[in-house]
XYZ file of C-alpha atoms in Angstrom:
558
model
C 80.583 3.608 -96.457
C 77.037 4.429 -95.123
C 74.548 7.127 -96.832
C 72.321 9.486 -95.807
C 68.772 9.729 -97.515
C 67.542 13.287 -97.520
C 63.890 14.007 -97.826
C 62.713 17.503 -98.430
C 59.546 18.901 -97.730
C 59.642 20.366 -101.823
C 62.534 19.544 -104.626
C 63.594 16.119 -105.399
C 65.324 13.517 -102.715
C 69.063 12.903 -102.973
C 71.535 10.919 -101.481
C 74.673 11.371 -99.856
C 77.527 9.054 -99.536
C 79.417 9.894 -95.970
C 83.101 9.745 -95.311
C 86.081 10.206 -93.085
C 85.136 13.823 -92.243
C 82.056 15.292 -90.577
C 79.830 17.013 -92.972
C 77.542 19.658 -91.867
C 74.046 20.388 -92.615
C 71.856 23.446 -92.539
C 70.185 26.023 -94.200
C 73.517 27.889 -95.671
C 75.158 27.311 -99.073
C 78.961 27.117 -97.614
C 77.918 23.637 -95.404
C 78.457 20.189 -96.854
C 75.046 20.012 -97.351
C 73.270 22.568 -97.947
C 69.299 22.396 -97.436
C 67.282 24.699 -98.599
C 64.304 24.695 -95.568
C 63.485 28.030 -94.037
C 62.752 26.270 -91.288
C 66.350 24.855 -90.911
C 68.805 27.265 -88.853
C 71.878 28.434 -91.246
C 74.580 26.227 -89.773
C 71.988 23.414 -88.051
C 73.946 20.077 -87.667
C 76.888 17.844 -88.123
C 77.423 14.473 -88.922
C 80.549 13.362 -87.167
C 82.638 9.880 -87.917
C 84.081 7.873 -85.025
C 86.041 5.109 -86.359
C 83.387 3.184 -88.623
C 80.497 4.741 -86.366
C 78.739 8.273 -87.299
C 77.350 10.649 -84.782
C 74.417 13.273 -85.570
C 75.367 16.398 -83.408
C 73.014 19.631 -83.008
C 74.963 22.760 -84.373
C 73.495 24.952 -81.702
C 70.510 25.201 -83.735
C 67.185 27.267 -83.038
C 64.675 24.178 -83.315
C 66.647 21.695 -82.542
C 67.574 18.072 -84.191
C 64.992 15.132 -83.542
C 66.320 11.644 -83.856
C 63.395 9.031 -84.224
C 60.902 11.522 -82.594
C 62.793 12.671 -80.211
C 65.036 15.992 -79.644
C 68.536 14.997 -78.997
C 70.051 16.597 -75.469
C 73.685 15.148 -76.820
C 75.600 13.521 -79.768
C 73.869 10.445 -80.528
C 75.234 7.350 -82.620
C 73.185 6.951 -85.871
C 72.013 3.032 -86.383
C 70.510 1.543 -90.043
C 66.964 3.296 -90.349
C 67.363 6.104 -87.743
C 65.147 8.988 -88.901
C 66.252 12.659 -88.268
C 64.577 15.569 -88.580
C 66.266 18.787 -89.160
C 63.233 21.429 -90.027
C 61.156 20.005 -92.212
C 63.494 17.979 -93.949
C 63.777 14.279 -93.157
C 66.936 12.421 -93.423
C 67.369 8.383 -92.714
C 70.485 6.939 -91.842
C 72.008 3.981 -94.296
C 68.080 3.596 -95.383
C 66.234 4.038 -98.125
C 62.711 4.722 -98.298
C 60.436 2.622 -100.366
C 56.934 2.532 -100.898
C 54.866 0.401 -99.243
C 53.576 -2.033 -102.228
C 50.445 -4.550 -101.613
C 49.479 -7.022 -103.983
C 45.691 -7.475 -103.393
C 43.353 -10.352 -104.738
C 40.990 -8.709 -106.973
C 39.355 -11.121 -109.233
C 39.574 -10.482 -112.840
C 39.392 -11.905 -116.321
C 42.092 -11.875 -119.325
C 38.691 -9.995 -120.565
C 40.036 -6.529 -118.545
C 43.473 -6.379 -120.217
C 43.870 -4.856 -123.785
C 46.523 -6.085 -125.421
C 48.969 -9.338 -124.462
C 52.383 -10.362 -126.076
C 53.333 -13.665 -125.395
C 57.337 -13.464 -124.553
C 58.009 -16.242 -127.638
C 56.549 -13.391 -130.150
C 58.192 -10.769 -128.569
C 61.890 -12.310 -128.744
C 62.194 -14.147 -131.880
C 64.175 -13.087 -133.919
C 62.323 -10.244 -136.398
C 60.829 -11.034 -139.558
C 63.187 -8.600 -141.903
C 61.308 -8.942 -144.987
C 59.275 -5.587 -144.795
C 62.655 -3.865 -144.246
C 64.752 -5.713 -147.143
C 62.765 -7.617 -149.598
C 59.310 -5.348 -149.446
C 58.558 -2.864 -152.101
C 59.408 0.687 -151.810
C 55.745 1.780 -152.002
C 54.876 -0.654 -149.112
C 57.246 0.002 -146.817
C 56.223 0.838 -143.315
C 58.844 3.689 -142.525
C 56.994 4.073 -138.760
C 57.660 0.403 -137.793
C 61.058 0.717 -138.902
C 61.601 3.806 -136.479
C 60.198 1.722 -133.869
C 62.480 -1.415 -134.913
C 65.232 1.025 -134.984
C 64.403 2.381 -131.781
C 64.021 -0.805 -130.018
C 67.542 -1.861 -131.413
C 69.386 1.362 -130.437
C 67.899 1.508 -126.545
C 68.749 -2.418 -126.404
C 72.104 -1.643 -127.153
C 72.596 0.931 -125.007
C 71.116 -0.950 -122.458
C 73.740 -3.493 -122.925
C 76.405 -2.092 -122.968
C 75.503 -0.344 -120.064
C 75.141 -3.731 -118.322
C 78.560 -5.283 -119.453
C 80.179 -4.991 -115.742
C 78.989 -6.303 -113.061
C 77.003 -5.193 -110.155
C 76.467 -6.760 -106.790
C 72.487 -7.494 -107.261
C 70.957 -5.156 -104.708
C 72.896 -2.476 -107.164
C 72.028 -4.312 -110.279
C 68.412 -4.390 -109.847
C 68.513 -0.740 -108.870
C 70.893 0.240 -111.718
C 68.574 -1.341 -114.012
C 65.182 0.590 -112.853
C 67.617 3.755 -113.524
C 67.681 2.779 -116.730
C 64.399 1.285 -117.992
C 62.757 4.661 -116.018
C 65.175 6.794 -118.384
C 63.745 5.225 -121.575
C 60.106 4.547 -120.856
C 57.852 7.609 -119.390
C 56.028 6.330 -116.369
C 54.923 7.788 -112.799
C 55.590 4.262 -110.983
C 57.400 1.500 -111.109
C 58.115 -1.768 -109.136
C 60.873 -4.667 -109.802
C 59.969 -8.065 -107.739
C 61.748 -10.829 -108.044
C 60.757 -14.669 -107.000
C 62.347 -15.621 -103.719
C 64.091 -19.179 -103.910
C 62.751 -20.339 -100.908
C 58.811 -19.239 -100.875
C 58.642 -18.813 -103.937
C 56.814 -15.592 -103.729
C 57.251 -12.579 -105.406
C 59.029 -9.692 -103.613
C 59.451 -6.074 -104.062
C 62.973 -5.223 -104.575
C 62.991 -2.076 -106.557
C 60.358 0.740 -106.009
C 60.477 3.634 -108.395
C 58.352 7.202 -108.095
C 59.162 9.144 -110.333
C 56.353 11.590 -109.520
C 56.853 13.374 -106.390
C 53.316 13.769 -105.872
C 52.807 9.958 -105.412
C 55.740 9.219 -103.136
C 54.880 7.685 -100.013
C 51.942 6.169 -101.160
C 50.580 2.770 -100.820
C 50.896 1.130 -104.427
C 48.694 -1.829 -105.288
C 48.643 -4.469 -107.625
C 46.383 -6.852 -108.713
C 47.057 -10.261 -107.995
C 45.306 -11.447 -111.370
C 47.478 -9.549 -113.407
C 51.063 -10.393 -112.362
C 49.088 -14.046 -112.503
C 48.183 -13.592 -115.976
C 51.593 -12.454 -117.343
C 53.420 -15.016 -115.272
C 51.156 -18.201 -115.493
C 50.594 -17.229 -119.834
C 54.513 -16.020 -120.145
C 53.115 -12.751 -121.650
C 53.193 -8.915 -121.068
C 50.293 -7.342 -119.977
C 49.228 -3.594 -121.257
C 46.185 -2.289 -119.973
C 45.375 1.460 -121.237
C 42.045 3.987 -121.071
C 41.348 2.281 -117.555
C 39.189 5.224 -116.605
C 36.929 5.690 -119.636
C 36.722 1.547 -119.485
C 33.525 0.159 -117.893
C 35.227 -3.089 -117.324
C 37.343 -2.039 -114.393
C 34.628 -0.639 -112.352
C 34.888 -3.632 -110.391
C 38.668 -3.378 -110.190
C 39.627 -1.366 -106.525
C 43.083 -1.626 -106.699
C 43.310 0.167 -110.628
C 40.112 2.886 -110.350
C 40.735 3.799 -106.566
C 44.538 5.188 -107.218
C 43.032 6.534 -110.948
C 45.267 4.619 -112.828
C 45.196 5.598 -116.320
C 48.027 3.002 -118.284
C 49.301 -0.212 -116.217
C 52.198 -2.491 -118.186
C 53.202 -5.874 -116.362
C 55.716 -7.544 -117.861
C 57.550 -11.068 -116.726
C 61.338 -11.312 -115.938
C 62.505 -14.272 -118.421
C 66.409 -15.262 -118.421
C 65.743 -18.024 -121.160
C 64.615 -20.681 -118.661
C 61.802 -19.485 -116.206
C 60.434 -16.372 -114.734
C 62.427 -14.803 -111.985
C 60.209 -12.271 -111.473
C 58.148 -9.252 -113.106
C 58.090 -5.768 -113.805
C 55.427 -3.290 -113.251
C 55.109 0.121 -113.816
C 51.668 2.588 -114.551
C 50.632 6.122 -114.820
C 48.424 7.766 -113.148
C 49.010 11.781 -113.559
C 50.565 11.304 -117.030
C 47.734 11.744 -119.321
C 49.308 10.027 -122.464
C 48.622 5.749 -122.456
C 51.440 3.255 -122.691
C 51.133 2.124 -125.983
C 51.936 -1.759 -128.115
C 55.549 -0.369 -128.506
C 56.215 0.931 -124.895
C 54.706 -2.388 -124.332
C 57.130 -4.301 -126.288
C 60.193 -2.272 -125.479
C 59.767 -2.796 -121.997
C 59.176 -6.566 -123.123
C 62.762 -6.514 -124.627
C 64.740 -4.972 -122.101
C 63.227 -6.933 -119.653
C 64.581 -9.988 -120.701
C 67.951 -8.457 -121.332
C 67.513 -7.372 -117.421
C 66.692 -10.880 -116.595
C 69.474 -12.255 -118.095
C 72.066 -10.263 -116.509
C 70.651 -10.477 -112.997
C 70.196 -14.409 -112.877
C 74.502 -13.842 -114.263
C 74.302 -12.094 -111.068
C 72.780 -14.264 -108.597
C 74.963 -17.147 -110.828
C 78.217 -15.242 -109.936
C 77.393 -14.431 -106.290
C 76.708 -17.994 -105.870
C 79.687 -18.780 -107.150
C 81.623 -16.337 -104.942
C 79.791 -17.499 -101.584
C 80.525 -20.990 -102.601
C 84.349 -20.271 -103.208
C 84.376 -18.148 -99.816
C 82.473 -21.359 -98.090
C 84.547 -23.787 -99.669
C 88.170 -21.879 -98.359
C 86.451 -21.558 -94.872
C 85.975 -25.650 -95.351
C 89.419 -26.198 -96.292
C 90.660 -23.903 -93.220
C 88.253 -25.904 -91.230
C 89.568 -28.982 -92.415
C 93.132 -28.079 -92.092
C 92.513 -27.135 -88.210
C 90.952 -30.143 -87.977
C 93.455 -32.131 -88.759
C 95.653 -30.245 -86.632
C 93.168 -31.270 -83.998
C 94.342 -35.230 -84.405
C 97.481 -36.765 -83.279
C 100.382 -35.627 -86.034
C 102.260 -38.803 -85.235
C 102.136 -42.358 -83.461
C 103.133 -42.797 -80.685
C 106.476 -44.588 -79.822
C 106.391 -47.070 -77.060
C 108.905 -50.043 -76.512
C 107.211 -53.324 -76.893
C 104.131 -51.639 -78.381
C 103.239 -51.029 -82.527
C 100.355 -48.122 -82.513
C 99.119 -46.185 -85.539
C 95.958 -44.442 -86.020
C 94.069 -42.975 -88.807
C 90.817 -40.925 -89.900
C 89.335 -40.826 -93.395
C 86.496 -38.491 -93.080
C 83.461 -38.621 -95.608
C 83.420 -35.020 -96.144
C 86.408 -32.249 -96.193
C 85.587 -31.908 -92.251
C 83.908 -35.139 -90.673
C 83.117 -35.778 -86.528
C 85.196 -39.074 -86.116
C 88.226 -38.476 -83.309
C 90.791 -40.568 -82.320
C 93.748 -39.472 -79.799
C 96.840 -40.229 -77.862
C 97.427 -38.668 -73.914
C 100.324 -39.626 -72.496
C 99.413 -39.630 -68.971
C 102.554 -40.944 -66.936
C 105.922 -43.061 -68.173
C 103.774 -45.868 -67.870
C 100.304 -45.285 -68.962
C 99.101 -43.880 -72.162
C 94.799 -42.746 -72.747
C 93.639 -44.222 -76.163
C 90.450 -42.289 -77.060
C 88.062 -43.371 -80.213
C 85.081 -41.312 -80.881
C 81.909 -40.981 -83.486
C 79.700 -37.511 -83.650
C 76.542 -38.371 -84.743
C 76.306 -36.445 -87.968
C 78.425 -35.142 -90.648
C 80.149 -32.060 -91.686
C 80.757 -28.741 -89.691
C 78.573 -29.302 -86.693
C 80.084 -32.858 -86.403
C 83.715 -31.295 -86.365
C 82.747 -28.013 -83.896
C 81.106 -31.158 -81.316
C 83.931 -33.065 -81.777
C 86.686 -30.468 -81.150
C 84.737 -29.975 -77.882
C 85.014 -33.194 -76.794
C 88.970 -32.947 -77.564
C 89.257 -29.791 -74.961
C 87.165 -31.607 -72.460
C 89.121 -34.609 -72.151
C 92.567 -32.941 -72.384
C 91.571 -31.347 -69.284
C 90.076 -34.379 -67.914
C 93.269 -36.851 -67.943
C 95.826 -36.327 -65.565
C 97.840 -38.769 -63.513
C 95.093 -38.762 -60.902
C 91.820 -39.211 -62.793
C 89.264 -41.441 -62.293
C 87.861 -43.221 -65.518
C 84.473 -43.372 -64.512
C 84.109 -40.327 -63.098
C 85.642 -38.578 -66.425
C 83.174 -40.106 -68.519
C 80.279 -39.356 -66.149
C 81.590 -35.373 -66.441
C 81.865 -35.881 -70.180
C 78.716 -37.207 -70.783
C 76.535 -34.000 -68.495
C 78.874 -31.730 -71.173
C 77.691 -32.859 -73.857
C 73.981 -33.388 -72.670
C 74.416 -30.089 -71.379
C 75.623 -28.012 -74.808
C 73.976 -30.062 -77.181
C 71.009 -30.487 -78.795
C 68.906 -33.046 -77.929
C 69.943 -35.318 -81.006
C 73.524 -34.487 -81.085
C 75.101 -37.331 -79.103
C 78.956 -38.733 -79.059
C 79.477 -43.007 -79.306
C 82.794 -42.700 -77.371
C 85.502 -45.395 -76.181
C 88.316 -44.992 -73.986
C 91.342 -46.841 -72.890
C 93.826 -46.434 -70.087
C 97.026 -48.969 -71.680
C 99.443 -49.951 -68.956
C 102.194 -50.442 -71.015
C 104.686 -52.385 -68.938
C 101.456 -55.057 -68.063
C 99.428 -55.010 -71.156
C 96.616 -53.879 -68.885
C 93.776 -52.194 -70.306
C 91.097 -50.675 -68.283
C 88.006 -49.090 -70.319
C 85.227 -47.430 -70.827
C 82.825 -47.917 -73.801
C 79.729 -45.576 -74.083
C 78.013 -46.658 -77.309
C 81.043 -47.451 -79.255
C 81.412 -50.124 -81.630
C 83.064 -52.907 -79.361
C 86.258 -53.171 -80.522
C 88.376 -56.053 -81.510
C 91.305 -58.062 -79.435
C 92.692 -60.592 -81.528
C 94.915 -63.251 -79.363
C 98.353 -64.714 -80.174
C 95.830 -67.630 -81.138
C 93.420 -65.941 -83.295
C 91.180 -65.948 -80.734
C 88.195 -62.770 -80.699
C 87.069 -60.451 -77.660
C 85.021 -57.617 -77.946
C 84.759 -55.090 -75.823
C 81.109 -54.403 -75.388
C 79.648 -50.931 -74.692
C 78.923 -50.500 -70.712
C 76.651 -47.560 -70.917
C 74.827 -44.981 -73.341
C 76.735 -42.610 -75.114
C 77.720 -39.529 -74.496
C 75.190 -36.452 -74.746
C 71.907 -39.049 -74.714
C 70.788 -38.130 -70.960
C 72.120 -36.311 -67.651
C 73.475 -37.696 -64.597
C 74.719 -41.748 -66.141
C 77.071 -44.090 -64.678
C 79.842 -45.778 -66.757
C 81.312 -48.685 -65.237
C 84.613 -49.391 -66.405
C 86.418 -53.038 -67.172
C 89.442 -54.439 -67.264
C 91.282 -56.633 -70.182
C 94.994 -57.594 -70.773
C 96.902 -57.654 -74.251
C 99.463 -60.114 -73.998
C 102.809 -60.204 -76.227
C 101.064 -61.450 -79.564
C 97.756 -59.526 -79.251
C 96.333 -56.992 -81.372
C 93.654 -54.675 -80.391
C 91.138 -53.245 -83.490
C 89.879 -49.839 -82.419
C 87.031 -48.697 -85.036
C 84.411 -46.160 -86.246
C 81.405 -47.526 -87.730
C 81.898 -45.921 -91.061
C 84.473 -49.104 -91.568
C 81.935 -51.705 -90.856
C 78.832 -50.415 -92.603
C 80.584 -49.814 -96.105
C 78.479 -51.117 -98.729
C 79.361 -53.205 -101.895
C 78.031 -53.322 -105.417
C 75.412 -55.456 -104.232
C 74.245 -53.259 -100.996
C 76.093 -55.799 -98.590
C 77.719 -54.586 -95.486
C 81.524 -55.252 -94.787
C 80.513 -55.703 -91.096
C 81.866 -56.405 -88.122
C 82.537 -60.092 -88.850
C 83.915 -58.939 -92.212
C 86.294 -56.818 -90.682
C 87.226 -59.525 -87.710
C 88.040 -61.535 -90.691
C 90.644 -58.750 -92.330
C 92.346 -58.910 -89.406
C 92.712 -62.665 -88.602
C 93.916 -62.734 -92.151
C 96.694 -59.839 -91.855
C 97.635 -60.630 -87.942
C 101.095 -60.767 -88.352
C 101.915 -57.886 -90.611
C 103.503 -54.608 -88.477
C 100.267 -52.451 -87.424
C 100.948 -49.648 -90.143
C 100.977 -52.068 -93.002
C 98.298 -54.275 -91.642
C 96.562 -50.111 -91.469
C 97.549 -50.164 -95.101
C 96.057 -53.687 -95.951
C 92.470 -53.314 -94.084
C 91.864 -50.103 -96.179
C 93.105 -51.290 -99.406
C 91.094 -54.846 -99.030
C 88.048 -52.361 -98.148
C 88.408 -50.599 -101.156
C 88.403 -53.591 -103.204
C 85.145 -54.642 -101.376
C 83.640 -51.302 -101.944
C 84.778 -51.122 -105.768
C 86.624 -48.093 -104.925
C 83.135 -46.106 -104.310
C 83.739 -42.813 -102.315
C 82.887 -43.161 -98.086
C 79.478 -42.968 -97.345
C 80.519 -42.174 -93.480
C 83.662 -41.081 -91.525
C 86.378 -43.803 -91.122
C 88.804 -44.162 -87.863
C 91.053 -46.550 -87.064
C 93.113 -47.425 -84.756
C 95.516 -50.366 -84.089
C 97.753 -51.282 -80.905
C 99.972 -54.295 -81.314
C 102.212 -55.306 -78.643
C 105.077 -57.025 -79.700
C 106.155 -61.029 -78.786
């Protein structure tokens, strides 16, 4: 459900979490929300829910309801961000209003910080001989209140962390509870962003409401110095400190206690926390300093669990839409051979990947013809499959008993071109089998030429007669003509066959695979199916595909 920010002109900012029912708004205690604005007429608006959409609606109010500047004539839908105005009191729609933060590029020196903690002497484990082994008379009874301190907020802390939070809430959740234990007027949670690298606000904290709204800077050189030397960073008694006259971005915003402290999960810095005062007189001190140290890296730790687990949970949801995609897919290819008197057909596809862009197909066109269809996407994965489907819809509209070959791969070829990129492109090979002559007319566009083996072990191949599919607008394909006699078998093939690689880096190639089937000729075409991939696999040492694999055998029988 969406929220509403509210924003009065005095008293603190809340939040609001809407609903089913349409809350009202206005200057009376018995509406949903009550706001206490003289300026606000007693009974001034109404939020109102339509289905999963929210309308703001004026109540027949004295000044009126402004959305985004303007004074609403009607009920208006609220989007993400929308600002309204009901008196003086702002409200945003599903939006919450941070403060603007700049990191600027003063220079500096380590020289304008007073005291650093390097992480590694902040988180080993503590020395417990003053507490245990140390005499009575030497025993520092303020630095065990501290220790004790530090141990009962950590475990609070943790516990409070235990579940888990999306991260957007996690982050927040945990400025909640760092601002509960550590007196401060600002604070700001950035965390490094995976791809750039850079850090980015994603928590903005003011907890005084004097400073809200405000631009907050911070210097460049210290979130460098507490990342780049893993340590926290306290500067106090800025003001009365004649080394920060040169510093802008602390004097101009009369800072009076900064503490910069580095996100560590155990492995690397995801990001840093910062937080000053400026209107509280009192100075961070060593301890705030190393409290803020500790439950930092207890923060850390359970946000990169977070990012960990949401990973995880994107990759599960990614890897079921894969599965479906795969399963539809295969759905997509021909869920049996066909059965033709006097012919032997099977066809396969191995793909490389759960979903690959090899397609091979069956259309029956009339008793006596049949449309044999072998196809490579260039590519792998999703794209491959979405391009290849296409091509599947396209030519089940294009064959029909009165068709022209040439002309259907012409239209093919300006559909692709046409709703493809310019380096997505289809090798494609098509044959019209006349199965009471053995007559084959065809159409390659790029393909691998594939194989006819004769009664006498003699080779064609059928060469490619134009570019394929997708490369440019407006080709020709000529077509050509071949019979298979009683005896001869024809090899129809993606490349993904002939460019499998041994041990040794050596192609199984076209002349490797000629070779398979000279040697298997007379074996039924599912078995000599069988053979071909189980000889490859030898060849290959049972590595896994580097490429989609289709295949596709016609033998006619005699």
């Amino acid at each position: 459900m969406p929220k509403i920010y509210i924003y009065p002109k005095k008293g603190d900012d809340f939040h609001i979490k809407l609903g089913d029912s349409q809350m009202s708004l206005g200057r009376s205690a018995d509406n949903d929300i009550p706001l206490p604005d003289p300026f606000c007429s007693s009974n001034h608006a109404i939020i109102v829910p339509k289905g999963e959409r929210y309308f703001i609606q004026d109540n027949n109010s004295k000044n009126g309801v402004f959305l985004n500047g303007k004074k609403i004539e009607r009920d208006m839908e609220l989007k993400r961000g929308d600002e309204i105005l009901l008196g003086s009191t702002r409200i945003v729609y599903d939006l919450k209003i941070d403060t603007k933060v700049e990191v600027t590029d003063e220079p500096s020196s380590s020289a304008n910080i007073n005291t650093i903690m390097h992480l590694k002497d902040v988180l080993r484990r503590p020395d417990l001989s003053t507490t245990i082994h140390a005499d009575a008379k030497s025993l520092d009874i303020e630095a065990i209140k501290t220790e004790h301190r530090e141990v009962s907020v950590l475990s609070e802390v943790t516990k409070a962390l235990i579940l888990h939070k999306p991260l957007d809430e996690l982050v927040e959740y945990i400025m909640d509870l760092i601002c509960e234990r550590i007196q401060m007027d600002r604070a700001i949670l950035m965390l490094r962003d995976e791809v750039t690298t850079q850090l980015d606000p994603k928590v903005v904290r003011i907890n005084n409401k004097q400073l809200k709204n405000q631009k907050i800077q911070v210097s460049q050189s210290i979130i460098n110095t507490s990342v780049d030397r893993h340590s926290s960073i306290l500067i106090s008694d800025v003001q009365s400190d004649t080394r920060f006259r040169a510093q802008d971005s602390i004097l101009k915003l009369n800072i009076q206690s900064a503490m910069c402290v580095p996100l560590w999960n155990n492995k690397e810095i995801i990001g840093i926390i910062y937080c000053d005062r400026i209107a509280t007189p009192e100075q961070f001190t060593n301890d705030d300093l190393r409290l803020l140290t500790l439950l930092s890296n207890v923060a850390a730790v359970k946000i990169e669990n977070a990012v960990l687990f949401e990973k995880a949970l994107e990759k599960e949801k990614f890897e079921k839409e894969l599965a479906l995609a795969a399963q539809i897919q295969k759905d997509l290819l021909p869920q049996k051979n066909p059965e033709i008197e006097g012919y032997d057909i099977v066809g396969t596809n191995i793909p490389c990947l759960q979903v690959g862009g090899d397609y091979y197909d069956f259309l029956e066109i009339d008793d006596d013809r049949i449309g044999i269809v072998i196809a490579d996407v260039s590519g792998k994965g999703v794209g491959s499959s979405l391009l290849m489907a296409s091509l599947r819809a396209a030519l089940q509209t294009e064959v029909h008993t009165g068709y022209n070959i040439e002309d259907m791969a012409g239209r093919l070829n300006n559909l692709i071109h046409r709703c493809t990129a310019s380096n997505a492109f289809i090798s494609f090979f098509y044959c019209e089998l006349n199965t009471k002559t053995g007559e084959m007319r065809y159409v390659n566009a790029g393909h691998n030429p594939p194989l006819i083996l004769e009664k006498k072990k003699k080779i064609q191949h059928l060469v490619s007669c134009g570019l394929c599919l997708g490369m440019f607008p407006a080709q020709d394909y000529e077509s050509s003509v071949i019979k298979l006699n009683p005896g001869d078998t024809a090899l129809l093939y993606t490349d993904g066959l002939t460019e499998s690689r041994n041990m040794d880096n050596e192609e199984l190639t076209e002349e490797g695979l000629a070779k398979l089937l000279k040697k298997h000729q007379k074996l039924p075409a599912e078995k000599l199916m069988e053979t071909i991939f189980e000889e490859l696999d030898a060849f290959t040492d049972g590595a896994d595909p580097m490429d989609d694999m289709t295949l596709v055998i016609i033998k006619r029988n005699g």
